[in-house]
Coordinates of C-alpha atoms in Angstrom, one line a residue:
X1289 CA 133.5 86.1 84.5
X1290 CA 132.1 85.9 80.4
X1291 CA 129.2 85.4 78.9
X1292 CA 128.8 84.9 74.7
X1293 CA 125.1 85.0 73.2
X1294 CA 125.1 83.5 69.7
X1295 CA 122.9 83.7 67.0
X1296 CA 122.5 82.5 62.8
X1297 CA 121.3 84.9 60.2
X1298 CA 120.2 85.2 56.4
X1299 CA 120.8 88.1 54.1
X1300 CA 117.1 89.2 54.7
X1301 CA 117.5 88.0 58.4
X1302 CA 120.8 89.0 59.0
X1303 CA 122.3 87.7 62.9
X1304 CA 123.5 91.4 63.3
X1305 CA 119.9 92.4 64.1
X1306 CA 121.5 90.9 67.5
X1307 CA 122.9 94.0 68.0
X1308 CA 119.1 95.7 67.7
X1309 CA 117.5 93.4 70.3
X1310 CA 120.8 93.8 72.2
X1311 CA 120.4 97.6 71.8
X1312 CA 124.3 97.5 71.8
X1313 CA 126.0 97.9 67.9
X1314 CA 128.1 95.3 66.9
X1315 CA 131.1 97.7 66.3
X1316 CA 131.7 99.3 68.6
X1317 CA 133.2 98.0 72.5
X1318 CA 131.5 99.6 75.2
X1319 CA 131.9 99.1 78.5
X1320 CA 129.3 99.9 81.8
X1321 CA 130.5 100.6 86.0
X1322 CA 128.4 98.8 87.8
X1323 CA 128.4 98.5 91.4
X1324 CA 131.4 96.1 91.6
X1325 CA 133.1 96.2 88.5
X1326 CA 133.2 97.1 84.9
X1327 CA 130.3 95.6 81.9
X1328 CA 132.3 95.0 79.1
X1329 CA 129.7 94.1 76.0
X1330 CA 131.4 93.5 72.1
X1331 CA 130.6 91.3 69.3
X1332 CA 133.7 88.9 68.6
X1333 CA 132.1 87.7 64.8
X1334 CA 129.1 90.1 63.1
X1335 CA 128.1 89.1 60.3
X1336 CA 125.1 88.0 58.2
X1337 CA 125.6 85.0 58.4
X1338 CA 127.0 84.5 62.3
X1339 CA 126.5 87.1 64.7
X1340 CA 128.4 87.1 68.4
X1341 CA 127.8 89.5 71.2
X1342 CA 130.1 88.6 74.2
X1343 CA 129.1 90.6 78.0
X1344 CA 132.3 90.5 80.2
X1345 CA 132.6 91.1 83.7
X1346 CA 135.6 93.2 85.5
X1347 CA 135.0 92.8 89.1
X1348 CA 137.2 94.9 92.1
X1349 CA 137.5 92.5 94.6
X1350 CA 137.9 95.7 96.9
X1351 CA 134.9 97.4 95.5
X1352 CA 133.0 93.3 96.6
X1353 CA 134.8 93.3 100.0
X1354 CA 134.0 96.8 101.4
X1355 CA 130.5 96.1 99.6
X1356 CA 130.8 92.9 101.9
X1357 CA 131.4 94.0 105.3
X1358 CA 128.3 95.6 105.5
X1359 CA 125.5 92.0 104.9
X1360 CA 124.9 89.5 107.2
X1361 CA 128.2 87.5 108.0
X1362 CA 126.1 85.0 108.5
X1363 CA 124.1 84.4 105.1
X1364 CA 125.0 82.4 103.0
X1365 CA 127.0 84.3 100.5
X1366 CA 129.3 85.9 104.1
X1367 CA 133.0 84.8 102.2
X1368 CA 132.2 86.4 99.0
X1369 CA 132.8 89.6 101.0
X1370 CA 137.0 88.2 101.3
X1371 CA 139.4 89.4 98.9
X1372 CA 141.0 85.8 97.4
X1373 CA 137.2 84.2 96.1
X1374 CA 135.6 82.8 92.4
X1375 CA 133.5 85.4 92.2
X1376 CA 135.2 87.2 89.1
X1377 CA 135.7 84.5 86.7
X1378 CA 132.5 82.1 88.0
X1379 CA 128.9 83.0 86.9
X1380 CA 127.1 84.5 89.8
X1381 CA 124.7 86.6 90.9
X1382 CA 126.6 89.1 89.9
X1383 CA 126.7 88.3 86.4
X1384 CA 122.9 88.2 86.4
X1385 CA 123.0 91.4 87.8
X1386 CA 125.0 93.3 85.2
X1387 CA 122.6 91.3 82.2
X1388 CA 119.9 93.5 83.8
X1389 CA 121.9 95.9 84.0
X1390 CA 123.8 96.2 80.8
X1391 CA 120.4 94.3 78.4
X1392 CA 117.8 95.6 80.5
X1393 CA 115.4 96.9 77.2
X1394 CA 116.0 93.6 75.7
X1395 CA 114.9 91.0 79.2
X1396 CA 111.4 92.9 78.8
X1397 CA 111.5 92.1 75.3
X1398 CA 111.3 95.9 74.0
X1399 CA 113.5 97.0 70.6
X1400 CA 111.8 99.3 68.7
X1401 CA 114.3 99.5 66.0
X1402 CA 113.1 95.6 65.6
X1403 CA 110.7 94.6 66.8
X1404 CA 108.7 92.4 64.7
X1405 CA 112.4 90.7 65.6
X1406 CA 112.1 90.6 69.1
X1407 CA 108.5 89.0 68.8
X1408 CA 110.7 85.8 67.0
X1409 CA 112.3 82.8 68.5
X1410 CA 115.5 83.0 66.7
X1411 CA 117.9 79.5 67.0
X1412 CA 120.6 81.1 69.9
X1413 CA 124.1 79.4 70.9
X1414 CA 124.1 80.7 74.9
X1415 CA 128.4 79.5 76.0
X1416 CA 129.1 80.5 79.8
X1417 CA 132.3 79.0 80.6
X1418 CA 132.7 78.5 84.1
X1419 CA 129.2 78.0 86.0
X1420 CA 129.5 77.4 89.9
X1421 CA 126.7 74.6 90.1
X1422 CA 126.0 73.1 93.2
X1423 CA 123.8 70.3 92.0
X1424 CA 126.5 69.3 89.7
X1425 CA 125.4 68.4 86.2
X1426 CA 122.2 66.5 87.2
X1427 CA 121.2 69.7 87.9
X1428 CA 122.0 72.1 85.5
X1429 CA 120.4 69.7 83.5
X1430 CA 116.9 69.8 85.5
X1431 CA 116.6 73.5 85.2
X1432 CA 117.4 74.3 81.4
X1433 CA 116.6 71.4 79.8
X1434 CA 112.4 72.1 80.7
X1435 CA 112.5 75.7 79.2
X1436 CA 113.0 74.2 75.3
X1437 CA 117.0 74.2 75.7
X1438 CA 119.6 71.4 74.6
X1439 CA 121.4 71.3 77.3
X1440 CA 125.6 70.1 77.0
X1441 CA 127.5 70.2 79.9
X1442 CA 130.7 69.7 81.2
X1443 CA 132.6 69.5 85.3
X1444 CA 135.5 70.7 85.5
X1445 CA 138.1 68.8 86.9
X1446 CA 140.0 69.9 90.6
X1447 CA 143.5 69.7 88.7
X1448 CA 143.4 68.3 85.3
X1449 CA 147.0 66.7 86.6
X1450 CA 145.2 64.5 89.1
X1451 CA 142.0 62.9 87.8
X1452 CA 142.2 61.3 91.0
X1453 CA 140.8 64.1 93.0
X1454 CA 137.5 64.6 91.0
X1455 CA 135.2 67.2 89.6
X1456 CA 134.8 70.6 91.1
X1457 CA 131.9 72.3 91.8
X1458 CA 131.9 74.5 88.6
X1459 CA 131.4 72.9 85.0
X1460 CA 130.8 75.1 82.0
X1461 CA 128.3 75.2 79.5
X1462 CA 126.6 75.4 76.5
X1463 CA 122.7 76.2 75.8
X1464 CA 121.3 76.1 72.4
X1465 CA 117.7 76.0 70.8
X1466 CA 115.4 78.4 69.3
X1467 CA 114.0 80.6 71.9
X1468 CA 113.2 85.0 72.0
X1469 CA 116.0 87.0 72.9
X1470 CA 113.8 87.7 75.9
X1471 CA 112.5 84.4 77.4
X1472 CA 116.5 83.4 77.4
X1473 CA 117.8 86.8 79.1
X1474 CA 115.8 85.6 81.8
X1475 CA 116.0 82.6 82.3
X1476 CA 119.7 83.9 82.5
X1477 CA 119.1 86.4 85.1
X1478 CA 117.4 83.7 87.1
X1479 CA 119.0 80.5 87.0
X1480 CA 123.1 82.1 87.1
X1481 CA 122.1 82.8 90.8
X1482 CA 120.4 79.5 91.2
X1483 CA 123.0 77.8 90.9
X1484 CA 125.7 79.0 92.6
X1485 CA 123.1 78.6 95.5
X1486 CA 124.2 82.5 96.9
X1487 CA 123.9 85.6 96.6
X1488 CA 126.3 89.1 97.0
X1489 CA 123.2 91.3 98.3
X1490 CA 120.7 91.2 100.7
X1491 CA 117.8 89.7 100.0
X1492 CA 114.2 92.1 99.8
X1493 CA 110.8 91.4 99.7
X1494 CA 111.1 92.9 96.3
X1495 CA 113.3 89.7 95.2
X1496 CA 109.7 88.1 95.2
X1497 CA 108.6 91.0 91.9
X1498 CA 112.1 90.3 90.9
X1499 CA 111.9 86.6 90.2
X1500 CA 108.2 87.0 89.0
X1501 CA 108.2 89.0 86.8
X1502 CA 111.6 86.8 84.9
X1503 CA 109.5 83.8 85.5
X1504 CA 106.5 85.2 83.7
X1505 CA 105.5 81.9 81.3
X1506 CA 107.6 79.8 82.1
X1507 CA 107.7 79.8 86.2
X1508 CA 105.1 78.1 87.3
X1509 CA 104.6 74.9 85.4
X1510 CA 108.4 74.6 86.3
X1511 CA 108.9 71.4 87.4
X1512 CA 111.6 72.2 89.9
X1513 CA 110.0 75.7 90.9
X1514 CA 110.7 75.3 94.8
X1515 CA 114.1 74.9 93.3
X1516 CA 113.6 77.4 92.0
X1517 CA 112.1 80.1 94.4
X1518 CA 113.9 78.3 97.5
X1519 CA 116.9 79.5 96.2
X1520 CA 117.0 82.6 94.1
X1521 CA 115.1 83.7 98.2
X1522 CA 118.0 83.0 99.2
X1523 CA 116.3 80.1 101.6
X1524 CA 113.7 83.0 103.4
X1525 CA 111.0 81.5 103.3
X1526 CA 108.8 83.7 104.5
X1527 CA 109.5 85.5 101.3
X1528 CA 109.7 81.3 99.7
X1529 CA 106.4 80.7 100.7
X1530 CA 104.8 84.1 99.4
X1531 CA 106.6 83.5 96.4
X1532 CA 105.2 80.1 96.0
X1533 CA 101.5 81.5 96.5
X1534 CA 101.7 83.6 94.6
X1535 CA 103.4 81.2 92.2
X1536 CA 99.8 79.4 92.8
X1537 CA 97.4 81.9 91.6
X1538 CA 99.0 81.3 88.4
X1539 CA 98.9 78.4 87.9
X1540 CA 94.9 77.8 88.8
X1541 CA 94.7 80.9 86.8
X1542 CA 95.7 78.7 83.9
X1543 CA 93.8 75.8 84.5
X1544 CA 90.8 77.7 85.0
X1545 CA 91.5 79.1 81.7
X1546 CA 90.5 82.7 83.7
X1547 CA 93.4 84.8 82.8
X1548 CA 95.2 83.3 79.8
X1549 CA 97.1 85.4 78.1
X1550 CA 98.2 84.2 74.6
X1551 CA 94.0 82.2 74.3
X1552 CA 91.5 84.6 76.3
X1553 CA 93.2 88.3 75.7
X1554 CA 93.5 87.4 71.9
X1555 CA 90.3 87.0 72.0
X1556 CA 87.8 90.0 71.1
X1557 CA 88.6 91.6 67.2
X1558 CA 85.3 92.6 66.7
X1559 CA 84.5 94.8 70.1
X1560 CA 83.8 98.4 70.1
X1561 CA 87.7 98.8 72.1
X1562 CA 90.1 98.1 69.4
X1563 CA 92.7 99.4 71.9
X1564 CA 92.8 97.3 74.2
X1565 CA 90.4 94.5 73.5
X1566 CA 88.1 92.3 76.4
X1567 CA 89.7 89.5 77.6
X1568 CA 87.5 86.5 76.9
X1569 CA 87.4 86.1 81.0
X1570 CA 86.4 88.8 81.2
X1571 CA 83.6 88.8 78.5
X1572 CA 82.1 85.0 79.9
X1573 CA 82.0 87.2 83.8
X1574 CA 80.1 89.5 82.5
X1575 CA 77.3 87.1 80.8
X1576 CA 77.5 84.8 84.1
X1577 CA 75.8 87.9 86.0
X1578 CA 74.0 89.2 83.5
X1579 CA 72.6 85.5 82.6
X1580 CA 72.2 85.7 87.3
X1581 CA 70.8 89.1 87.0
X1582 CA 67.9 88.5 84.9
X1583 CA 67.2 85.1 86.6
X1584 CA 66.9 87.2 89.9
X1585 CA 69.1 84.9 91.9
X1586 CA 69.7 85.8 95.5
X1587 CA 71.3 83.3 96.4
X1588 CA 73.9 81.6 94.5
X1589 CA 77.0 78.8 94.1
X1590 CA 79.9 79.0 92.6
X1591 CA 81.0 75.6 92.2
X1592 CA 84.2 74.8 91.3
X1593 CA 85.6 78.4 92.1
X1594 CA 88.7 78.5 92.2
X1595 CA 90.4 81.7 93.1
X1596 CA 86.7 83.8 93.3
X1597 CA 86.8 85.9 90.7
X1598 CA 83.0 85.6 90.0
X1599 CA 82.9 85.5 94.2
X1600 CA 84.6 88.6 94.0
X1601 CA 82.3 90.4 91.2
X1602 CA 78.8 88.9 92.8
X1603 CA 79.9 90.3 96.2
X1604 CA 79.0 93.9 94.5
X1605 CA 76.5 93.3 93.3
X1606 CA 74.0 94.1 96.2
X1607 CA 71.8 91.8 95.2
X1608 CA 73.5 89.4 95.8
X1609 CA 72.9 88.3 99.3
X1610 CA 74.3 84.8 100.2
X1611 CA 77.5 83.6 97.7
X1612 CA 79.0 80.3 98.6
X1613 CA 81.7 79.5 97.2
X1614 CA 82.7 75.5 96.5
X1615 CA 86.3 73.4 95.3
X1616 CA 87.5 71.1 95.3
X1617 CA 91.0 72.4 96.2
X1618 CA 92.2 73.8 100.0
X1619 CA 95.2 76.3 98.3
X1620 CA 93.1 76.7 95.8
X1621 CA 90.3 78.4 98.5
X1622 CA 92.7 79.8 101.0
X1623 CA 94.4 81.6 97.5
X1624 CA 90.8 82.7 97.4
X1625 CA 90.1 83.6 100.6
X1626 CA 92.8 86.3 100.7
X1627 CA 91.8 87.5 97.4
X1628 CA 88.6 88.7 98.5
X1629 CA 90.6 89.6 102.1
X1630 CA 88.1 87.4 103.8
X1631 CA 89.9 88.3 107.4
X1632 CA 89.5 92.3 107.0
X1633 CA 86.2 92.0 105.4
X1634 CA 83.4 93.8 108.3
X1635 CA 81.0 91.8 109.9
X1636 CA 78.1 92.2 106.7
X1637 CA 79.8 91.8 104.1
X1638 CA 81.2 88.9 105.3
X1639 CA 78.2 87.2 105.8
X1640 CA 77.0 87.6 103.0
X1641 CA 80.0 84.9 102.1
X1642 CA 81.8 81.5 102.7
X1643 CA 83.9 79.1 101.1
X1644 CA 84.0 75.6 101.5
X1645 CA 85.2 72.4 100.1
X1646 CA 84.0 69.7 98.2
X1647 CA 83.8 68.0 95.1
X1648 CA 81.1 67.9 92.8
X1649 CA 81.1 64.7 92.3
X1650 CA 79.3 63.6 95.3
X1651 CA 75.7 64.9 96.1
X1652 CA 76.3 67.4 99.2
X1653 CA 73.6 69.0 101.6
X1654 CA 75.0 72.2 102.2
X1655 CA 74.6 72.9 98.2
X1656 CA 70.4 72.2 98.4
X1657 CA 67.8 76.2 98.2
X1658 CA 70.0 78.0 96.9
X1659 CA 68.3 80.2 93.8
X1660 CA 71.5 79.6 90.9
X1661 CA 74.6 77.6 91.1
X1662 CA 77.1 78.6 88.1
X1663 CA 79.4 75.7 86.4
X1664 CA 82.7 78.8 84.6
X1665 CA 84.9 76.3 82.5
X1666 CA 84.2 73.5 85.1
X1667 CA 83.0 70.0 83.1
X1668 CA 85.9 70.3 80.7
X1669 CA 88.5 69.3 83.7
X1670 CA 86.1 65.9 84.5
X1671 CA 87.2 62.3 83.2
X1672 CA 83.8 61.5 81.8
X1673 CA 83.0 58.9 83.5
X1674 CA 82.4 61.4 86.5
X1675 CA 80.8 63.5 84.2
X1676 CA 77.6 61.2 85.7
X1677 CA 77.9 62.0 89.2
X1678 CA 78.2 65.4 88.9
X1679 CA 75.6 66.0 86.4
X1680 CA 73.3 64.2 89.4
X1681 CA 75.3 66.0 92.7
X1682 CA 74.1 69.2 90.9
X1683 CA 71.1 69.1 89.2
X1684 CA 69.8 65.7 91.2
X1685 CA 70.0 66.7 94.8
X1686 CA 71.2 69.8 94.7
X1687 CA 68.5 70.8 92.3
X1688 CA 69.0 75.4 92.3
X1689 CA 66.4 77.6 90.6
X1690 CA 68.3 78.4 87.7
X1691 CA 71.4 76.5 86.4
X1692 CA 74.4 78.4 84.5
X1693 CA 77.0 75.6 82.6
X1694 CA 80.4 77.7 80.2
X1695 CA 82.8 75.3 78.8
X1696 CA 85.3 75.8 75.4
X1697 CA 83.7 76.1 71.7
X1698 CA 86.5 72.5 70.1
X1699 CA 85.1 74.4 67.2
X1700 CA 86.6 77.9 67.7
X1701 CA 89.9 77.0 68.1
X1702 CA 91.2 76.7 65.0
X1703 CA 91.0 80.7 65.4
X1704 CA 93.7 80.8 68.0
X1705 CA 96.8 81.7 66.1
X1706 CA 98.8 80.5 68.9
X1707 CA 97.0 77.1 69.4
X1708 CA 98.7 74.5 67.5
X1709 CA 96.2 72.3 65.6
X1710 CA 94.3 69.2 67.2
X1711 CA 95.4 70.9 71.0
X1712 CA 92.3 71.4 73.5
X1713 CA 93.5 75.2 75.3
X1714 CA 94.9 73.8 78.2
X1715 CA 96.5 70.6 79.5
X1716 CA 94.2 69.7 82.1
X1717 CA 91.0 70.2 79.8
X1718 CA 89.9 66.0 79.1
X1719 CA 87.8 66.8 76.1
X1720 CA 86.8 70.4 74.5
X1721 CA 83.0 69.6 72.5
X1722 CA 81.7 71.3 69.6
X1723 CA 78.5 73.4 70.2
X1724 CA 76.2 70.3 68.6
X1725 CA 77.9 68.0 71.6
X1726 CA 77.1 70.1 74.1
X1727 CA 73.1 71.2 72.9
X1728 CA 73.4 67.1 73.0
X1729 CA 74.9 66.1 76.6
X1730 CA 73.0 70.0 78.2
X1731 CA 69.1 68.9 76.1
X1732 CA 70.2 65.4 78.2
X1733 CA 70.4 67.0 81.4
X1734 CA 67.6 68.4 81.0
X1735 CA 65.3 66.3 79.9
X1736 CA 66.6 63.6 82.5
X1737 CA 65.9 66.6 86.1
X1738 CA 63.1 68.6 84.8
X1739 CA 64.5 71.8 83.2
X1740 CA 64.4 74.0 81.0
X1741 CA 67.3 74.8 78.8
X1742 CA 68.4 77.1 76.4
X1743 CA 72.4 78.8 75.1
X1744 CA 74.9 81.8 74.9
X1745 CA 77.5 83.3 73.4
X1746 CA 79.7 84.1 75.0
X1747 CA 82.3 86.6 73.0
X1748 CA 82.4 87.1 69.3
X1749 CA 79.8 84.4 67.7
X1750 CA 82.0 83.8 64.1
X1751 CA 79.6 83.0 61.4
X1752 CA 81.3 80.0 61.0
X1753 CA 82.6 78.0 63.9
X1754 CA 80.4 80.0 66.5
X1755 CA 81.7 81.6 69.9
X1756 CA 84.7 81.2 72.4
X1757 CA 82.9 80.3 74.5
X1758 CA 79.6 78.2 74.9
X1759 CA 77.0 78.7 77.9
X1760 CA 74.2 76.9 78.6
X1761 CA 71.5 78.3 81.3
X1762 CA 69.7 75.7 82.7
X1763 CA 65.8 77.2 85.2
X1764 CA 64.2 75.2 86.5
X1765 CA 60.8 74.3 85.2
X1766 CA 58.8 71.0 87.5
X1767 CA 60.1 70.9 90.9
X1768 CA 58.7 67.8 91.7
X1769 CA 60.6 66.0 89.3
X1770 CA 63.1 64.3 90.8
X1771 CA 66.2 61.7 89.4
X1772 CA 67.1 58.4 91.2
X1773 CA 70.4 58.1 92.5
X1774 CA 71.4 54.1 91.7
X1775 CA 69.9 54.9 88.0
X1776 CA 69.9 58.5 86.9
X1777 CA 67.0 59.0 85.6
X1778 CA 64.7 61.0 85.5
X1779 CA 61.2 60.1 88.0
X1780 CA 57.9 61.3 89.1
X1781 CA 58.0 62.3 93.0

């Protein structure tokens, strides 16, 4: 089986840098032993203008047959144990494993000789002459096009002399696009066996970790995530479910802005810990915990708790006697429960925490009587017309003594080098406010419901654009003030 990777270059950025990225010198042909044969790496062309690396995998059918005897004969790949098959010619999991073995450093994005090139998007062209595709050309496009590839795929006829026989399950594939080489190799590593829909080895629990490592940064949001996960794990339901839950955890982390590495982890240029800047998500959580400690709150609501990081942090503080996490997503609450290990938690500790399903757009009697409520990176996920309903549910109905609200400061977005101009920090954000807009909203809410409000910057407070996160601390000053839910105007009780 055969695969080529090509790129173009200029005199100051030569295409032959591909050799450094792959850790294979263009002037020599190299051979590597694998479990089922020999992998050859060679360069059909290598100049400053254009460079092509080829991976040729020679399969030993006897070795394949002998190893195949040890496998479950009922598995989807049982037929691969035969002497006569397509494995020496068609791209499959055999080629994916060879990729990870021969180009292991490139797959991880590691290149000591040219580290800056490893981080750059290169103009790439990848050709796979014979690719088994269970699902046809349409599925090939569905898998690769969302990843930024321009896809050219042609079905291979069963026999060119007899066109009436139709197409085989094989296609020729050409991918073109500007991507980091590591990204391209990870796409191939996962999707080649997915399209073949068979693996030459037993799929065990560690395959979930392999999938998530190779799928980092793209699989969680892929529209065909479920199909990819199921096929990669040979339709083993228990492993597929485990992988899907972990991918959902990643997606929720992004949606809650709690672990967005490209943005949050690059925040603190002025941090005392210069070797490893403190992620904004951590700074935000610490600011919330400090404000809760200052308020003396013992019974706390985490409204929009997501995957439960704040709940987990609050459990470590013995002064907090009761924590209630609320989220509209049942799945998010399930993941939070697993994260907190509620089923294995001691009785005394478990009595301090509960997770509730509910919408913050509706009043809920279960939320009344608490010392404090936290809305961390929540309001920006609501459509603006629904925001008054949340205001009344929290400030008018539940009425905790302290309410903490954090939200992105849109003015700071110009400091994110990875964020295109005019874009919000996450696709699910319905709005992002300036400091003035946030304060106008907070002052109106405070006046309407009998609260005082002050503001705390979270993250480096830039003298021009302010902090990346803005936090409002509301303190109840008039417990007798009530809001008429029909008018949303404050009235004296």
